[in-house]
Short mmCIF file of C-alpha atoms in Angstrom, two decimals:
data_model
loop_
_atom_site.label_atom_id
_atom_site.label_comp_id
_atom_site.label_asym_id
_atom_site.label_seq_id
_atom_site.Cartn_x
_atom_site.Cartn_y
_atom_site.Cartn_z
CA MET A 1 -23.78 -8.83 51.27
CA THR A 2 -25.78 -8.72 54.52
CA ASP A 3 -29.12 -6.95 54.97
CA SER A 4 -27.43 -4.26 57.06
CA GLU A 5 -25.07 -3.50 54.18
CA ALA A 6 -27.64 -3.58 51.37
CA PHE A 7 -30.47 -1.67 53.08
CA VAL A 8 -31.04 0.74 55.94
CA PHE A 9 -33.76 0.92 58.58
CA ARG A 10 -33.53 4.62 59.33
CA ILE A 11 -34.18 7.80 57.37
CA GLY A 12 -31.44 10.40 57.57
CA GLY A 13 -27.94 10.47 59.03
CA ARG A 14 -26.20 9.10 55.93
CA SER A 15 -24.59 10.53 52.81
CA ALA A 16 -25.04 9.16 49.30
CA PRO A 17 -21.81 7.95 47.65
CA GLU A 18 -22.61 9.63 44.32
CA ARG A 19 -25.06 12.02 42.70
CA ILE A 20 -27.65 11.02 40.12
CA PRO A 21 -28.35 13.42 37.22
CA ARG A 22 -31.72 15.13 37.43
CA SER A 23 -34.47 14.14 34.97
CA LYS A 24 -32.68 10.89 34.18
CA ALA A 25 -34.41 7.55 34.84
CA PHE A 26 -32.74 5.23 37.36
CA ASP A 27 -33.62 1.79 38.71
CA VAL A 28 -33.86 0.64 42.32
CA PHE A 29 -34.52 -2.78 43.88
CA THR A 30 -36.22 -2.84 47.26
CA GLU A 31 -36.93 -5.77 49.55
CA ASP A 32 -40.28 -6.37 51.23
CA ALA A 33 -41.00 -5.19 54.78
CA PHE A 34 -39.66 -8.45 56.21
CA SER A 35 -36.40 -8.35 54.17
CA GLY A 36 -37.59 -11.34 52.13
CA LYS A 37 -37.30 -13.63 55.18
CA LEU A 38 -41.00 -14.30 55.82
CA THR A 39 -41.73 -17.03 53.26
CA SER A 40 -44.05 -19.46 55.05
CA THR A 41 -47.27 -19.40 57.06
CA LYS A 42 -45.42 -21.41 59.73
CA GLN A 43 -42.97 -18.60 60.49
CA CYS A 44 -43.38 -15.84 63.08
CA PRO A 45 -42.95 -12.31 61.66
CA ARG A 46 -41.46 -10.89 64.82
CA THR A 47 -38.87 -13.65 64.90
CA VAL A 48 -37.65 -13.35 61.32
CA ALA A 49 -37.84 -9.52 61.28
CA PRO A 50 -37.67 -8.24 64.87
CA PHE A 51 -38.31 -4.54 65.51
CA PRO A 52 -36.69 -2.22 64.45
CA LYS A 53 -35.36 -4.36 61.56
CA VAL A 54 -38.55 -3.89 59.53
CA ASN A 55 -39.18 -1.85 56.38
CA PRO A 56 -35.68 -1.99 54.86
CA LEU A 57 -34.97 0.98 52.63
CA ALA A 58 -32.71 1.50 49.62
CA GLY A 59 -30.72 4.71 49.67
CA PRO A 60 -29.95 7.40 50.26
CA PHE A 61 -29.78 8.75 46.70
CA ALA A 62 -28.53 12.29 46.07
CA PHE A 63 -29.24 14.38 42.97
CA GLU A 64 -27.15 16.88 41.09
CA GLY A 65 -27.94 20.53 41.62
CA VAL A 66 -30.43 20.02 44.48
CA LEU A 67 -29.97 22.54 47.28
CA GLU A 68 -31.31 22.61 50.80
CA GLY A 69 -34.80 24.15 50.64
CA ASP A 70 -35.53 23.06 47.06
CA VAL A 71 -38.68 21.07 46.32
CA LEU A 72 -37.89 17.59 45.01
CA ALA A 73 -40.21 16.15 42.33
CA ILE A 74 -40.01 12.34 42.57
CA HIS A 75 -41.77 10.67 39.66
CA ILE A 76 -42.50 6.93 39.69
CA LEU A 77 -42.15 5.71 36.12
CA GLU A 78 -42.59 1.97 36.61
CA LEU A 79 -43.06 -0.63 39.36
CA LYS A 80 -42.57 -4.36 38.84
CA PRO A 81 -43.03 -7.08 41.48
CA THR A 82 -39.90 -9.25 41.43
CA ARG A 83 -41.50 -12.39 42.90
CA ASN A 84 -44.67 -14.34 42.20
CA TRP A 85 -45.79 -14.02 45.81
CA GLY A 86 -46.39 -11.49 48.56
CA VAL A 87 -46.91 -11.86 52.29
CA SER A 88 -49.15 -10.28 54.92
CA ALA A 89 -49.41 -10.81 58.66
CA VAL A 90 -51.18 -9.95 61.87
CA SER A 91 -49.06 -9.51 65.00
CA PRO A 92 -49.89 -9.01 68.70
CA ASN A 93 -50.53 -5.41 69.78
CA PHE A 94 -50.39 -4.08 66.23
CA GLY A 95 -53.08 -3.03 63.80
CA LEU A 96 -56.23 -0.92 63.91
CA LEU A 97 -58.36 -3.58 65.63
CA SER A 98 -55.78 -4.50 68.30
CA GLY A 99 -54.83 -2.93 71.56
CA THR A 100 -51.39 -1.32 71.33
CA ARG A 101 -48.81 0.04 73.74
CA ALA A 102 -50.11 3.55 73.09
CA ASN A 103 -53.80 2.46 73.15
CA PRO A 104 -53.96 -0.54 75.48
CA ASN A 105 -56.98 -2.63 76.39
CA LEU A 106 -57.56 -5.76 78.47
CA GLN A 107 -58.61 -8.04 75.63
CA PRO A 108 -56.40 -11.02 74.77
CA GLN A 109 -53.68 -10.26 72.22
CA LEU A 110 -54.21 -11.43 68.67
CA ALA A 111 -52.02 -14.38 67.78
CA GLU A 112 -49.45 -13.99 65.00
CA HIS A 113 -50.79 -15.19 61.67
CA VAL A 114 -49.28 -15.16 58.17
CA TRP A 115 -50.98 -15.16 54.76
CA MET A 116 -49.13 -16.00 51.54
CA TRP A 117 -50.55 -14.35 48.41
CA GLN A 118 -49.74 -15.74 44.95
CA LEU A 119 -49.41 -13.42 41.94
CA SER A 120 -51.26 -14.59 38.83
CA GLU A 121 -49.31 -15.38 35.66
CA ASP A 122 -50.70 -12.29 33.96
CA ARG A 123 -49.64 -10.25 37.03
CA THR A 124 -53.07 -8.67 37.47
CA ARG A 125 -54.23 -10.17 40.79
CA TYR A 126 -53.14 -11.84 44.02
CA THR A 127 -54.85 -14.97 45.35
CA CYS A 128 -54.68 -16.41 48.86
CA SER A 129 -56.00 -19.92 49.46
CA THR A 130 -57.77 -20.70 52.74
CA PRO A 131 -59.63 -23.79 53.98
CA ASN A 132 -62.88 -21.89 53.38
CA GLY A 133 -62.12 -20.69 49.86
CA ASN A 134 -59.89 -18.29 47.97
CA MET A 135 -59.46 -14.56 48.48
CA GLN A 136 -58.54 -12.39 45.49
CA VAL A 137 -57.46 -8.75 45.14
CA ASP A 138 -56.17 -6.74 42.19
CA CYS A 139 -52.42 -6.27 41.86
CA GLN A 140 -51.84 -2.53 42.35
CA PRO A 141 -48.18 -2.08 43.29
CA PHE A 142 -46.94 1.05 45.04
CA LEU A 143 -44.09 2.25 47.23
CA GLY A 144 -45.15 2.46 50.86
CA THR A 145 -42.11 4.54 51.81
CA VAL A 146 -40.64 7.46 49.88
CA ALA A 147 -38.63 9.86 52.02
CA VAL A 148 -35.94 12.50 52.08
CA ALA A 149 -33.58 13.15 54.98
CA PRO A 150 -35.51 14.99 57.72
CA ALA A 151 -34.69 18.55 58.70
CA HIS A 152 -32.22 19.63 61.41
CA GLY A 153 -30.15 16.45 61.19
CA GLU A 154 -32.93 14.34 62.66
CA VAL A 155 -32.89 10.57 62.06
CA ARG A 156 -36.19 8.66 61.99
CA LEU A 157 -37.05 4.97 61.89
CA SER A 158 -38.22 3.65 58.52
CA ILE A 159 -41.75 3.04 59.87
CA VAL A 160 -42.38 6.74 60.56
CA PRO A 161 -44.27 9.15 58.24
CA GLY A 162 -43.93 12.93 58.42
CA ASP A 163 -43.34 16.14 56.50
CA PHE A 164 -40.24 14.46 55.00
CA GLY A 165 -42.44 11.77 53.44
CA GLY A 166 -41.52 8.43 54.98
CA ASN A 167 -43.84 5.50 55.56
CA LEU A 168 -46.93 7.12 54.02
CA ASP A 169 -48.55 3.83 52.89
CA LEU A 170 -50.68 5.64 50.30
CA PRO A 171 -51.81 3.40 47.40
CA GLN A 172 -51.73 6.52 45.22
CA LEU A 173 -47.90 6.27 45.18
CA GLY A 174 -47.98 3.94 42.19
CA ALA A 175 -46.58 4.22 38.68
CA GLY A 176 -47.42 7.56 37.04
CA THR A 177 -47.42 9.55 40.30
CA THR A 178 -45.17 12.46 41.26
CA LEU A 179 -44.48 13.04 44.96
CA TYR A 180 -43.14 16.47 45.94
CA LEU A 181 -40.97 16.73 49.08
CA ARG A 182 -38.87 19.57 50.43
CA ALA A 183 -35.13 18.80 50.35
CA ASN A 184 -33.80 19.42 53.84
CA VAL A 185 -30.17 18.79 52.89
CA GLU A 186 -28.07 19.25 49.77
CA GLY A 187 -28.76 16.50 47.25
CA GLY A 188 -32.07 15.61 48.87
CA GLN A 189 -30.93 12.19 50.17
CA LEU A 190 -33.85 10.04 48.93
CA TYR A 191 -34.90 6.73 50.54
CA LEU A 192 -37.25 4.14 48.99
CA GLY A 193 -38.88 0.90 50.09
CA ASP A 194 -41.83 -0.94 51.61
CA GLY A 195 -43.26 -2.18 48.31
CA HIS A 196 -46.92 -3.21 48.40
CA GLY A 197 -48.73 -5.40 45.87
CA ALA A 198 -52.13 -4.31 47.16
CA GLN A 199 -53.54 -2.48 50.17
CA GLY A 200 -56.88 -1.11 51.24
CA ASP A 201 -57.18 2.36 52.76
CA GLY A 202 -55.80 2.42 56.29
CA GLU A 203 -53.55 -0.69 56.12
CA ILE A 204 -55.96 -1.94 58.76
CA CYS A 205 -54.33 -5.21 59.85
CA GLY A 206 -50.90 -3.54 60.04
CA THR A 207 -49.46 -4.93 56.80
CA ALA A 208 -50.33 -4.76 53.11
CA ILE A 209 -49.42 -7.52 50.66
CA GLU A 210 -45.72 -6.93 51.21
CA ILE A 211 -43.57 -7.43 48.11
CA ALA A 212 -40.12 -6.88 46.65
CA LEU A 213 -40.14 -4.31 43.84
CA GLN A 214 -38.03 -3.19 40.93
CA SER A 215 -38.73 0.52 40.54
CA ARG A 216 -37.84 3.04 37.85
CA LEU A 217 -37.93 6.69 38.89
CA ALA A 218 -36.83 10.13 37.77
CA VAL A 219 -36.24 13.19 39.95
CA ASP A 220 -36.04 16.94 39.32
CA ARG A 221 -36.18 20.08 41.43
CA LEU A 222 -38.09 23.32 41.92
CA ALA A 223 -36.88 26.39 43.75
CA ASP A 224 -38.25 26.84 47.26
CA SER A 225 -41.88 27.93 47.44
CA PRO A 226 -43.20 29.90 50.44
CA THR A 227 -46.52 28.00 50.32
CA PHE A 228 -44.95 24.52 50.24
CA ASP A 229 -44.97 22.72 53.57
CA TRP A 230 -46.25 19.11 53.65
CA PRO A 231 -45.83 16.50 50.87
CA ARG A 232 -47.81 17.05 47.67
CA ILE A 233 -48.95 14.42 45.18
CA GLU A 234 -49.78 14.84 41.50
CA THR A 235 -51.16 12.24 39.09
CA GLY A 236 -52.68 12.51 35.65
CA THR A 237 -56.07 13.20 37.21
CA HIS A 238 -55.56 14.66 40.72
CA ILE A 239 -53.44 16.90 42.91
CA GLY A 240 -53.36 16.57 46.69
CA VAL A 241 -51.59 17.23 49.97
CA VAL A 242 -50.53 14.64 52.55
CA GLY A 243 -50.91 15.19 56.28
CA CYS A 244 -49.41 13.03 59.03
CA GLY A 245 -50.29 13.07 62.72
CA ARG A 246 -52.22 11.59 65.62
CA PRO A 247 -55.11 11.69 66.26
CA LEU A 248 -56.49 11.11 62.76
CA GLU A 249 -58.29 14.46 62.65
CA ASP A 250 -54.95 16.27 63.02
CA ALA A 251 -53.60 14.47 59.95
CA VAL A 252 -56.81 15.44 58.12
CA ARG A 253 -56.48 19.08 59.19
CA ILE A 254 -52.90 19.24 57.91
CA ALA A 255 -53.87 17.74 54.54
CA VAL A 256 -57.00 19.83 54.04
CA SER A 257 -55.46 23.14 55.10
CA GLY A 258 -52.48 22.42 52.85
CA LEU A 259 -54.75 21.83 49.86
CA VAL A 260 -56.81 24.97 50.62
CA GLU A 261 -53.60 27.05 50.63
CA TRP A 262 -52.36 25.40 47.42
CA ILE A 263 -55.69 25.96 45.64
CA ALA A 264 -55.75 29.60 46.75
CA ASP A 265 -52.20 30.04 45.45
CA ILE A 266 -52.81 28.60 41.96
CA SER A 267 -56.39 29.74 41.37
CA GLY A 268 -56.44 33.29 42.67
CA LEU A 269 -59.32 32.47 45.03
CA ASN A 270 -59.07 34.07 48.44
CA PRO A 271 -58.57 31.64 51.37
CA GLN A 272 -62.25 31.75 52.35
CA ASN A 273 -63.43 30.81 48.85
CA ALA A 274 -60.69 28.19 48.46
CA HIS A 275 -61.86 26.67 51.76
CA GLN A 276 -65.41 26.49 50.43
CA PHE A 277 -64.26 24.99 47.10
CA VAL A 278 -62.16 22.26 48.72
CA SER A 279 -64.96 21.50 51.18
CA GLN A 280 -67.35 20.75 48.33
CA ALA A 281 -64.98 18.96 45.93
CA CYS A 282 -62.18 17.15 47.80
CA GLN A 283 -61.62 13.46 48.51
CA LEU A 284 -59.94 12.11 51.65
CA ARG A 285 -57.91 8.90 51.37
CA ILE A 286 -56.39 7.29 54.46
CA GLY A 287 -52.92 5.84 54.02
CA ASN A 288 -52.43 4.13 57.36
CA LEU A 289 -53.99 3.94 60.80
CA VAL A 290 -51.27 1.81 62.40
CA ASN A 291 -47.95 3.69 62.26
CA PRO A 292 -46.48 6.11 64.84
CA ALA A 293 -48.37 8.83 62.92
CA PHE A 294 -51.40 8.38 60.66
CA SER A 295 -51.34 9.54 57.03
CA VAL A 296 -54.12 11.16 54.99
CA LEU A 297 -54.26 12.46 51.41
CA CYS A 298 -56.66 15.30 50.62
CA ARG A 299 -56.99 15.48 46.84
CA ILE A 300 -59.05 17.14 44.15
CA GLU A 301 -59.64 16.38 40.48
CA LYS A 302 -57.51 18.40 38.09
CA SER A 303 -60.48 18.91 35.78
CA ARG A 304 -62.05 21.17 38.42
CA LEU A 305 -59.01 23.45 38.36
CA GLU A 306 -58.80 24.35 34.70
CA PRO A 307 -57.47 26.73 33.48
CA CYS A 308 -55.18 26.94 36.56
CA LEU A 309 -52.97 24.06 35.44
CA PRO A 310 -50.13 23.26 35.06
CA VAL A 311 -48.83 23.32 38.64
CA MET A 312 -45.41 22.81 40.24
CA GLY A 313 -43.56 24.02 37.16
CA ASP A 314 -45.19 21.36 34.98
CA LEU A 315 -42.62 18.86 36.27
CA HIS A 316 -45.16 16.03 36.50
CA ARG A 317 -45.78 16.10 32.76
CA GLN A 318 -42.10 16.57 31.94
CA LEU A 319 -40.97 13.63 34.07
CA ALA A 320 -43.86 11.43 32.94
CA SER A 321 -42.74 11.94 29.34
CA LEU A 322 -39.60 9.95 30.12
CA ALA A 323 -41.73 6.79 30.25
CA THR A 324 -42.64 7.14 26.56
CA ALA A 325 -39.27 8.48 25.46
CA GLU A 326 -37.38 5.30 26.40
#
């Protein structure tokens, strides 16, 4: 089977061959951002995975009983790296510290460079050997891209984030997290990929430690909510809203205003007081600063919201219980 048959590089415009039952765990294999072809520091990323054949996605997956307008609750039960290595790279005109086509400068382009990261036997850390010593980071796998088909029949490249999810590159999308997205078509049409073994906030150089992943997920639905707009995230300790846009402050405004509205809805605070509360208690986490739109998560600790919880129909707890039931 060729890459084009096994994975897709666009979000939307396809139909799933079958429907998966809701609230039932299912497994998905995803390739790394370079389709598993970048395996040596001597290779050139843009040769082995030329644009737009980057960020291959598995899917789409459709779910029983999901209607257009429903809110999809996508819970990540488990993530397992499938190889003992990951890869990262710097490419010309890409990354926060490089001139780009949209933000050009007259400095020389950065040369392509590849780093190979080895996963420890206990699968807790990645190590990269250099002539000047070793670099080590903790293994914290997450899905860089979780998306549903965009609204109005639109088709987007797999590198794009937006209100449909997409290439959010948020390290918070690890095991134990529920991502809420509005289903724009019947069945939801879910896409998954861009596994990361580790990544700092911002994905500054343009790539994380890119890895192949075996993921276990479960999905359920909520009826449409008039206050739901941009993606929401729930973990055991936090809830938050994701904003995507350029410049960065627009992404921040989307995320913060979304959380203010959500807090007002679940707490009974008026918008002015919810604004004040979020201003004093929120955290801002940057997903990426390198994609066509930047991504930001504005989150708040659940402990500050008691007794307002549970939220979103308590689906996070219900889906998380599947991990212990198996």
